[in-house]
Tab-separated table of C-alpha atoms and ligand atoms in Angstrom:
chain	number	residue	atom	x	y	z
A	1	MET	CA	-9.750	-46.887	-6.161
A	2	ALA	CA	-9.348	-43.450	-7.605
A	3	ASP	CA	-6.176	-41.630	-6.709
A	4	LYS	CA	-6.472	-38.849	-4.153
A	5	ASP	CA	-6.678	-35.412	-5.750
A	6	LEU	CA	-4.721	-33.055	-3.502
A	7	TYR	CA	-5.876	-30.044	-5.473
A	8	ALA	CA	-9.468	-31.027	-4.788
A	9	VAL	CA	-8.662	-31.433	-1.093
A	10	LEU	CA	-7.702	-27.754	-0.974
A	11	GLY	CA	-10.359	-26.760	-3.485
A	12	VAL	CA	-7.965	-25.149	-5.966
A	13	SER	CA	-7.270	-25.629	-9.657
A	14	ARG	CA	-4.247	-27.585	-10.869
A	15	ASN	CA	-2.475	-24.391	-11.871
A	16	ALA	CA	-3.062	-22.587	-8.567
A	17	THR	CA	-0.295	-20.156	-7.579
A	18	ALA	CA	1.603	-20.377	-4.301
A	19	ASP	CA	-0.540	-17.568	-2.895
A	20	GLU	CA	-3.760	-19.236	-3.941
A	21	LEU	CA	-2.620	-22.451	-2.295
A	22	LYS	CA	-1.790	-20.633	0.895
A	23	ILE	CA	-5.143	-18.871	1.049
A	24	ALA	CA	-7.036	-22.066	0.273
A	25	PHE	CA	-5.057	-23.912	2.933
A	26	ARG	CA	-5.784	-21.263	5.536
A	27	ASN	CA	-9.476	-21.256	4.809
A	28	LYS	CA	-9.763	-25.028	4.829
A	29	ALA	CA	-7.631	-25.396	7.938
A	30	LYS	CA	-9.778	-22.839	9.702
A	31	GLU	CA	-12.920	-24.636	8.680
A	32	PHE	CA	-11.771	-28.021	9.873
A	33	HIS	CA	-9.597	-27.154	12.863
A	34	PRO	CA	-10.585	-29.810	15.403
A	35	ASP	CA	-10.704	-27.265	18.221
A	36	VAL	CA	-13.090	-25.094	16.321
A	37	HIS	CA	-15.145	-27.813	14.764
A	38	VAL	CA	-17.806	-28.693	17.299
A	39	GLY	CA	-19.573	-31.270	15.137
A	40	ASP	CA	-17.875	-34.554	14.369
A	41	LYS	CA	-14.497	-33.928	15.930
A	42	LYS	CA	-12.983	-37.161	14.709
A	43	ALA	CA	-13.948	-36.529	11.105
A	44	ALA	CA	-12.687	-32.955	11.367
A	45	GLU	CA	-9.349	-34.198	12.651
A	46	GLU	CA	-8.993	-36.535	9.705
A	47	LYS	CA	-9.908	-33.785	7.298
A	48	PHE	CA	-7.520	-31.388	9.014
A	49	LYS	CA	-4.636	-33.800	8.583
A	50	GLU	CA	-5.580	-34.396	4.991
A	51	ILE	CA	-5.526	-30.643	4.329
A	52	GLY	CA	-2.153	-30.282	6.030
A	53	GLU	CA	-0.708	-33.093	3.969
A	54	ALA	CA	-2.075	-31.733	0.712
A	55	TYR	CA	-0.638	-28.320	1.454
A	56	GLN	CA	2.704	-29.710	2.506
A	57	ILE	CA	3.096	-31.478	-0.809
A	58	LEU	CA	1.669	-28.800	-3.088
A	59	SER	CA	3.464	-25.888	-1.421
A	60	ASN	CA	6.799	-27.531	-2.140
A	61	PRO	CA	7.537	-27.015	-5.839
A	62	GLU	CA	9.657	-30.149	-6.069
A	63	LYS	CA	7.094	-32.371	-4.406
A	64	ARG	CA	4.282	-30.772	-6.339
A	65	ASN	CA	6.092	-31.569	-9.533
A	66	ILE	CA	6.499	-35.220	-8.576
A	67	TYR	CA	2.882	-35.428	-7.426
A	68	ASP	CA	1.735	-33.965	-10.737
A	69	GLN	CA	3.624	-36.717	-12.539
A	70	VAL	CA	2.992	-39.809	-10.466
A	71	GLY	CA	-0.062	-38.921	-8.363
A	72	TYR	CA	-0.659	-39.510	-4.674
A	73	GLU	CA	-0.516	-43.304	-4.685
A	74	GLY	CA	2.546	-43.094	-6.877
A	75	MET	CA	4.309	-40.954	-4.302
A	76	LYS	CA	3.351	-43.281	-1.478
A	77	GLY	CA	4.490	-46.194	-3.568
A	78	ARG	CA	7.992	-44.810	-3.571
A	79	GLY	CA	8.374	-46.106	-0.042
A	80	GLY	CA	11.942	-47.110	-0.657
A	81	SER	CA	12.945	-43.702	-1.838
A	82	GLN	CA	14.866	-41.687	0.689
A	83	GLN	CA	12.877	-38.637	-0.050
A	84	TYR	CA	9.439	-40.026	0.555
A	85	SER	CA	10.051	-42.633	3.172
A	86	GLY	CA	8.497	-40.504	5.861
A	87	GLY	CA	10.319	-39.201	8.873
A	88	PHE	CA	10.040	-35.615	7.778
A	89	GLU	CA	10.775	-34.490	11.309
A	90	ASP	CA	14.418	-34.614	10.390
A	91	MET	CA	13.843	-32.016	7.762
A	92	GLY	CA	13.258	-29.104	10.044
A	93	ASP	CA	11.938	-26.640	7.530
A	94	MET	CA	9.393	-29.017	6.092
A	95	PHE	CA	6.739	-28.193	8.575
A	96	GLY	CA	7.996	-24.782	9.546
A	97	ASP	CA	5.829	-22.994	7.075
A	98	ILE	CA	2.759	-24.833	8.204
A	99	SER	CA	3.458	-24.077	11.864
A	100	ASP	CA	3.780	-20.431	10.953
A	101	ILE	CA	0.484	-20.516	9.168
A	102	PHE	CA	-1.162	-22.202	12.125
A	103	GLY	CA	0.157	-19.326	14.186
A	104	ASP	CA	-1.288	-16.825	11.769
A	105	LEU	CA	-4.524	-18.685	11.622
A	106	PHE	CA	-5.310	-19.004	15.233
A	107	GLY	CA	-3.113	-16.439	16.858
A	108	PHE	CA	-5.083	-13.344	16.130
A	109	SER	CA	-8.462	-14.844	15.495
A	110	GLY	CA	-10.487	-14.036	18.550
A	111	GLY	CA	-13.367	-14.946	16.313
A	112	ALA	CA	-12.412	-18.585	16.435
A	113	GLY	CA	-14.589	-18.870	19.503
A	114	LYS	CA	-14.011	-18.763	23.221
A	115	ARG	CA	-12.977	-22.369	23.407
A	116	GLY	CA	-11.055	-22.353	20.216
A	117	GLY	CA	-7.641	-22.539	21.810
A	118	GLY	CA	-5.050	-21.192	19.431
A	119	SER	CA	-1.339	-21.000	19.472
A	120	GLY	CA	-1.421	-17.232	19.651
A	121	ARG	CA	-3.018	-17.378	23.040
A	122	SER	CA	0.299	-18.208	24.514
A	123	ARG	CA	2.775	-17.278	21.864
A	124	ARG	CA	4.465	-13.925	21.747
A	125	ARG	CA	3.500	-12.163	18.593
A	126	SER	CA	4.327	-8.732	17.336
A	127	GLY	CA	1.464	-6.456	16.388
A	128	ASP	CA	0.614	-5.615	12.811
A	129	ASP	CA	1.577	-2.308	11.218
A	130	ILE	CA	-1.104	0.192	10.335
A	131	ARG	CA	-1.180	2.320	7.193
A	132	TYR	CA	-2.919	5.664	7.282
A	133	ASP	CA	-3.460	7.699	4.127
A	134	SER	CA	-3.230	11.423	4.709
A	135	ALA	CA	-4.720	14.024	2.376
A	136	LEU	CA	-2.508	17.096	2.549
A	137	THR	CA	-2.808	20.448	0.861
A	138	LEU	CA	0.110	22.078	-0.868
A	139	GLU	CA	0.153	24.621	1.947
A	140	ASP	CA	0.527	21.768	4.494
A	141	ILE	CA	3.570	20.603	2.603
A	142	ALA	CA	4.965	24.126	2.281
A	143	PHE	CA	4.824	24.882	5.972
A	144	GLY	CA	4.674	21.436	7.573
A	145	ARG	CA	1.943	20.745	10.064
A	146	THR	CA	0.842	18.562	12.887
A	147	GLU	CA	-1.865	16.260	11.645
A	148	THR	CA	-4.239	14.526	14.009
A	149	VAL	CA	-4.633	11.030	12.701
A	150	GLU	CA	-7.508	8.883	13.888
A	151	VAL	CA	-6.845	5.175	13.670
A	152	GLY	CA	-8.613	2.081	14.904
A	153	ARG	CA	-6.016	-0.203	16.387
A	154	LYS	CA	-5.696	-3.217	18.602
A	155	GLU	CA	-4.570	-2.351	22.104
A	156	ALA	CA	-3.981	-4.448	25.183
A	157	CYS	CA	-7.310	-5.413	26.778
A	158	ASP	CA	-7.942	-3.417	29.962
A	159	THR	CA	-9.714	-6.274	31.687
A	160	CYS	CA	-6.947	-8.841	31.445
A	161	LYS	CA	-4.044	-6.440	30.904
A	162	GLY	CA	-3.307	-8.126	27.628
A	163	LEU	CA	-2.870	-11.599	29.097
A	164	GLY	CA	-6.053	-13.015	27.613
A	165	ILE	CA	-6.875	-14.790	30.867
A	166	LYS	CA	-9.955	-14.011	32.947
A	167	PRO	CA	-8.751	-12.149	36.063
A	168	GLY	CA	-8.661	-14.370	39.142
A	169	THR	CA	-8.283	-17.565	37.176
A	170	GLY	CA	-5.127	-19.469	36.467
A	171	LYS	CA	-3.603	-21.707	33.900
A	172	SER	CA	-3.685	-25.461	33.587
A	173	THR	CA	-1.617	-28.024	31.748
A	174	CYS	CA	-2.464	-28.171	28.062
A	175	LYS	CA	-4.670	-31.162	27.327
A	176	THR	CA	-3.492	-31.497	23.766
A	177	CYS	CA	0.210	-31.913	24.444
A	178	GLY	CA	0.138	-32.804	28.135
A	179	GLY	CA	2.455	-29.925	28.908
A	180	ALA	CA	5.176	-30.831	26.441
A	181	GLY	CA	4.400	-27.955	24.110
A	182	LYS	CA	4.949	-30.208	21.109
A	183	VAL	CA	2.777	-32.734	19.377
A	184	ARG	CA	3.483	-35.462	16.883
A	185	GLN	CA	1.192	-35.307	13.933
A	186	SER	CA	1.107	-38.342	11.744
A	187	SER	CA	-0.766	-38.433	8.553
A	188	GLY	CA	-0.526	-41.154	5.970
A	189	PHE	CA	3.112	-41.599	5.173
A	190	PHE	CA	4.699	-38.941	7.285
A	191	SER	CA	4.762	-37.898	10.880
A	192	VAL	CA	6.020	-34.628	12.189
A	193	VAL	CA	6.710	-33.063	15.553
A	194	THR	CA	5.303	-29.568	15.661
A	195	THR	CA	4.573	-26.876	18.161
A	196	CYS	CA	1.315	-27.698	19.922
A	197	PRO	CA	-1.456	-25.831	18.087
A	198	THR	CA	-3.504	-25.479	21.271
A	199	CYS	CA	-0.977	-23.903	23.626
A	200	GLY	CA	1.504	-22.624	21.081
A	201	GLY	CA	4.338	-24.440	22.807
A	202	ALA	CA	3.760	-23.000	26.267
A	203	GLY	CA	2.491	-26.322	27.627
A	204	GLU	CA	-0.345	-24.676	29.510
A	205	THR	CA	-3.630	-23.062	28.652
A	206	ALA	CA	-5.914	-20.702	30.480
A	207	GLU	CA	-8.695	-22.120	32.662
A	208	HIS	CA	-10.915	-19.291	31.496
A	209	TYR	CA	-10.182	-16.893	28.752
A	210	CYS	CA	-10.961	-13.239	29.264
A	211	ASP	CA	-14.598	-12.522	28.400
A	212	ASP	CA	-13.901	-9.078	27.061
A	213	CYS	CA	-11.263	-9.923	24.484
A	214	GLY	CA	-12.055	-13.599	23.915
A	215	GLY	CA	-8.567	-14.520	25.050
A	216	SER	CA	-6.683	-12.595	22.420
A	217	GLY	CA	-5.516	-10.022	24.966
A	218	VAL	CA	-6.254	-7.162	22.604
A	219	ARG	CA	-9.278	-5.046	21.767
A	220	MET	CA	-10.030	-2.541	19.026
A	221	LYS	CA	-9.747	1.065	20.123
A	222	LYS	CA	-9.999	4.358	18.333
A	223	ARG	CA	-7.024	6.599	18.930
A	224	LYS	CA	-6.104	10.108	17.899
A	225	ILE	CA	-2.414	10.359	17.239
A	226	GLU	CA	-0.531	13.541	16.454
A	227	VAL	CA	1.793	13.268	13.503
A	228	LYS	CA	4.297	15.919	12.555
A	229	ILE	CA	4.356	16.345	8.792
A	230	PRO	CA	7.703	17.909	7.884
A	231	ALA	CA	7.754	20.655	5.250
A	232	GLY	CA	8.719	19.468	1.790
A	233	VAL	CA	7.625	15.816	2.025
A	234	GLU	CA	6.886	14.190	-1.301
A	235	GLU	CA	3.874	12.237	-2.337
A	236	GLY	CA	4.193	8.563	-1.597
A	237	GLN	CA	6.684	9.136	1.191
A	238	TYR	CA	5.578	8.045	4.619
A	239	ILE	CA	6.142	9.063	8.175
A	240	LYS	CA	6.795	6.086	10.409
A	241	LEU	CA	5.699	6.179	14.030
A	242	ASN	CA	7.451	3.391	15.840
A	243	GLY	CA	5.231	1.318	18.095
A	244	GLU	CA	2.016	3.167	17.229
A	245	GLY	CA	0.555	0.236	15.298
A	246	ASN	CA	-1.429	-2.679	16.693
A	247	SER	CA	-0.413	-4.044	20.075
A	248	GLY	CA	1.565	-7.242	20.168
A	249	ILE	CA	0.174	-10.390	21.751
A	250	ASN	CA	1.500	-11.807	24.995
A	251	GLY	CA	4.057	-9.106	25.440
A	252	GLY	CA	5.125	-9.050	21.795
A	253	PRO	CA	6.192	-5.668	20.453
A	254	SER	CA	3.639	-3.329	18.896
A	255	GLY	CA	3.567	-2.727	15.173
A	256	ASP	CA	4.293	0.641	13.610
A	257	LEU	CA	2.051	3.314	12.164
A	258	TYR	CA	2.815	4.490	8.639
A	259	VAL	CA	1.312	7.800	7.612
A	260	VAL	CA	1.445	7.954	3.829
A	261	VAL	CA	1.718	11.383	2.212
A	262	ASN	CA	-1.005	12.095	-0.337
A	263	LEU	CA	-1.447	15.487	-1.939
A	264	LYS	CA	-4.888	16.953	-2.532
A	265	HIS	CA	-5.606	18.555	-5.873
A	266	HIS	CA	-5.042	22.323	-5.664
A	267	GLU	CA	-7.292	24.784	-7.408
A	268	ILE	CA	-4.474	26.925	-8.826
A	269	TYR	CA	-1.087	25.410	-8.002
A	270	ARG	CA	0.580	22.364	-9.455
A	271	ARG	CA	3.527	20.657	-7.843
A	272	GLU	CA	6.485	19.254	-9.700
A	273	SER	CA	9.172	18.112	-7.304
A	274	ASP	CA	10.075	21.237	-5.305
A	275	ASP	CA	8.677	23.670	-7.846
A	276	ILE	CA	5.195	25.120	-7.932
A	277	PHE	CA	3.561	25.908	-11.252
A	278	LEU	CA	0.943	28.619	-11.726
A	279	ASP	CA	-0.881	29.292	-14.988
A	280	VAL	CA	-1.397	33.016	-15.570
A	281	PRO	CA	-3.502	34.226	-18.512
A	282	VAL	CA	-2.653	37.723	-19.797
A	283	THR	CA	-4.229	39.877	-22.491
A	284	LEU	CA	-2.665	40.308	-25.884
A	285	LEU	CA	-1.874	43.913	-25.033
A	286	GLN	CA	-0.191	42.920	-21.736
A	287	ALA	CA	1.940	40.427	-23.601
A	288	VAL	CA	2.846	42.955	-26.287
A	289	CYS	CA	3.485	46.016	-24.119
A	290	GLY	CA	4.425	44.346	-20.838
A	291	ASP	CA	2.721	44.992	-17.513
A	292	ASP	CA	3.108	44.710	-13.761
A	293	ILE	CA	0.568	42.341	-12.252
A	294	GLU	CA	-0.019	40.860	-8.836
A	295	ILE	CA	-0.156	37.093	-8.497
A	296	PRO	CA	-0.620	34.814	-5.477
A	297	THR	CA	2.171	32.572	-4.207
A	298	ILE	CA	1.897	30.237	-1.228
A	299	TYR	CA	3.949	32.797	0.696
A	300	GLY	CA	1.713	35.758	-0.139
A	301	ASN	CA	1.081	38.077	-3.070
A	302	TYR	CA	3.899	38.855	-5.465
A	303	LYS	CA	4.385	41.683	-7.967
A	304	LEU	CA	5.263	40.066	-11.252
A	305	LYS	CA	6.740	41.959	-14.153
A	306	ILE	CA	5.478	40.756	-17.523
A	307	PRO	CA	8.201	41.875	-19.953
A	308	ALA	CA	7.134	43.452	-23.243
A	309	GLY	CA	7.008	40.803	-25.954
A	310	THR	CA	6.230	37.883	-23.620
A	311	GLN	CA	5.285	34.816	-25.657
A	312	ASN	CA	2.469	32.375	-25.128
A	313	ASN	CA	3.518	29.477	-22.831
A	314	GLU	CA	6.604	31.386	-21.760
A	315	GLU	CA	7.734	30.566	-18.256
A	316	ILE	CA	8.711	33.236	-15.786
A	317	VAL	CA	10.736	31.783	-12.908
A	318	ILE	CA	10.458	33.288	-9.455
A	319	LYS	CA	13.393	31.965	-7.464
A	320	GLY	CA	12.778	30.534	-4.021
A	321	LYS	CA	8.985	30.719	-4.053
A	322	GLY	CA	8.532	26.994	-4.492
A	323	LEU	CA	8.327	24.319	-1.808
A	324	PRO	CA	10.900	23.823	0.901
A	325	ILE	CA	13.373	21.093	0.043
A	326	LEU	CA	13.117	18.300	2.595
A	327	ASN	CA	15.966	18.263	5.113
A	328	SER	CA	17.507	21.368	3.626
A	329	GLN	CA	17.301	25.127	3.984
A	330	GLY	CA	16.671	25.569	0.285
A	331	LYS	CA	13.454	26.103	-1.566
A	332	GLY	CA	12.277	25.276	-5.044
A	333	ASP	CA	11.039	27.897	-7.524
A	334	MET	CA	7.685	29.176	-8.597
A	335	ARG	CA	7.177	28.796	-12.319
A	336	VAL	CA	4.616	31.115	-13.825
A	337	VAL	CA	3.352	29.923	-17.184
A	338	ILE	CA	1.983	32.788	-19.284
A	339	HIS	CA	-1.045	32.114	-21.439
A	340	VAL	CA	-1.684	34.894	-23.928
A	341	GLU	CA	-5.366	35.370	-24.596
A	342	VAL	CA	-6.307	36.732	-28.014
A	343	PRO	CA	-9.379	38.947	-27.698
A	344	LYS	CA	-12.727	37.601	-28.902
A	345	GLY	CA	-15.954	39.369	-29.778
A	346	ILE	CA	-14.120	42.290	-31.342
A	347	ASN	CA	-16.316	45.215	-32.432
A	348	SER	CA	-15.591	47.309	-35.506
A	349	LYS	CA	-13.835	50.064	-33.567
A	350	LEU	CA	-11.393	47.653	-31.966
A	351	LYS	CA	-10.818	45.977	-35.293
A	352	GLU	CA	-9.980	49.363	-36.766
A	353	ALA	CA	-7.508	50.009	-33.953
A	354	TYR	CA	-5.717	46.671	-34.596
A	355	LYS	CA	-5.580	47.470	-38.317
A	356	ASN	CA	-3.789	50.697	-37.453
A	357	VAL	CA	-1.279	48.674	-35.478
A	358	LYS	CA	-0.630	46.533	-38.531
A	359	VAL	CA	0.596	49.543	-40.465
A	360	LEU	CA	3.315	50.052	-37.878
A	361	GLU	CA	4.453	46.429	-37.712
A	362	SER	CA	7.053	44.772	-39.866
A	363	GLU	CA	7.742	41.094	-40.447
A	364	ASP	CA	10.705	41.442	-38.113
A	365	ASN	CA	8.271	41.682	-35.219
A	366	TYR	CA	7.202	38.087	-35.871
A	367	GLU	CA	10.200	35.808	-35.831
A	368	ALA	CA	8.369	32.503	-36.050
A	369	VAL	CA	5.981	33.706	-38.739
A	370	LYS	CA	8.874	35.019	-40.788
A	371	ARG	CA	10.892	31.825	-40.424
A	372	ALA	CA	7.968	29.536	-41.166
A	373	PHE	CA	6.928	31.317	-44.339
A	374	ARG	CA	10.462	31.254	-45.640
A	375	THR	CA	10.547	27.528	-45.144
A	376	PHE	CA	7.104	27.048	-46.627
A	377	LYS	CA	8.299	28.691	-49.837
A	378	LYS	CA	10.530	25.686	-50.491
A	379	TYR	CA	7.477	23.471	-50.560
A	380	LYS	CA	5.205	25.663	-52.639
A	381	LYS	CA	4.723	24.236	-56.113
A	382	GLY	CA	2.722	26.906	-57.886
A	383	VAL	CA	-1.016	27.380	-57.753
A	384	GLU	CA	-3.304	24.438	-58.498
B	401	LIG	ZN1	-8.962	-9.390	27.949
B	402	LIG	ZN1	-0.168	-27.791	24.222
């Protein structure tokens, strides 16, 4: 008889990662959960156990390693070995992971069907966090603002008040565990006591689950939540609103809402930390002779003095016109980057005028030109 291929049981490749194993296990376990599987329940149960066993071995690096070497029958054959002689219930953490996954699997899944009793129905579970991506303008960040955030989140079902039980009906002893809250699962060479997957350890189940929420106790609702965005927040930072995430199950605490700060592209400003950059083109004449110009800042217009002899790409710093520094009274700077534009489309008259300028200039007016040509001389080797 061919040896059992545990990888095939989970439908993964032999080099599957831990995450891949986990996902495959979840999907398979969902598919074959005896409570969900309405077809051949007995066969589903067998398959379910098989899946659990395969995952238990493969999710443990040590066991996976041994399985890879000796195969399934080989592992079973080591009956005398302490490690594989069964009785895993003594090793508390062995099944812990799987119980957790069962919780994940069936706790939140209202979709598992009305009769698909899951552990979450009775188990306290905290709600999931919600992430919301904001799109803020630079002005929002400069002045801070109150943003109205619309999120879809799970809230306690109005009909059953979050209990998951149809109003007017009660609870009865869990048929799976007979009220004990624990079940012994045996599969092949091991047997384990775990929390009852049907009642989640509570020992009782609802007679009728709530029709409106399918027994989960929560329903999706759209909510508008006001979020105060403090001035000076940086991209990638988030504002955490405690308890504004998804509702917990069975009285579990709600998750949190995280509003992530994203900055929209600005038509003229560029942010670098607390400073704001603005590119300002000037004419050649303005750069040469200097000028007073008016530029915008996020705080209003500003009279900027272009000093005579301003160079291309020179930065003029305006103190305190940048963004507020978070949790401080201070502000960053505005950095004006000057771009000197050389005139184009020059007519003969203008050309004449520039030639007249040339007469008045000396090489001392052009530091870089002077320096460069001196250096170049060293490399000149006569005319070709
Ligand atoms: Zn309900
Ligand atoms: Zn039970």
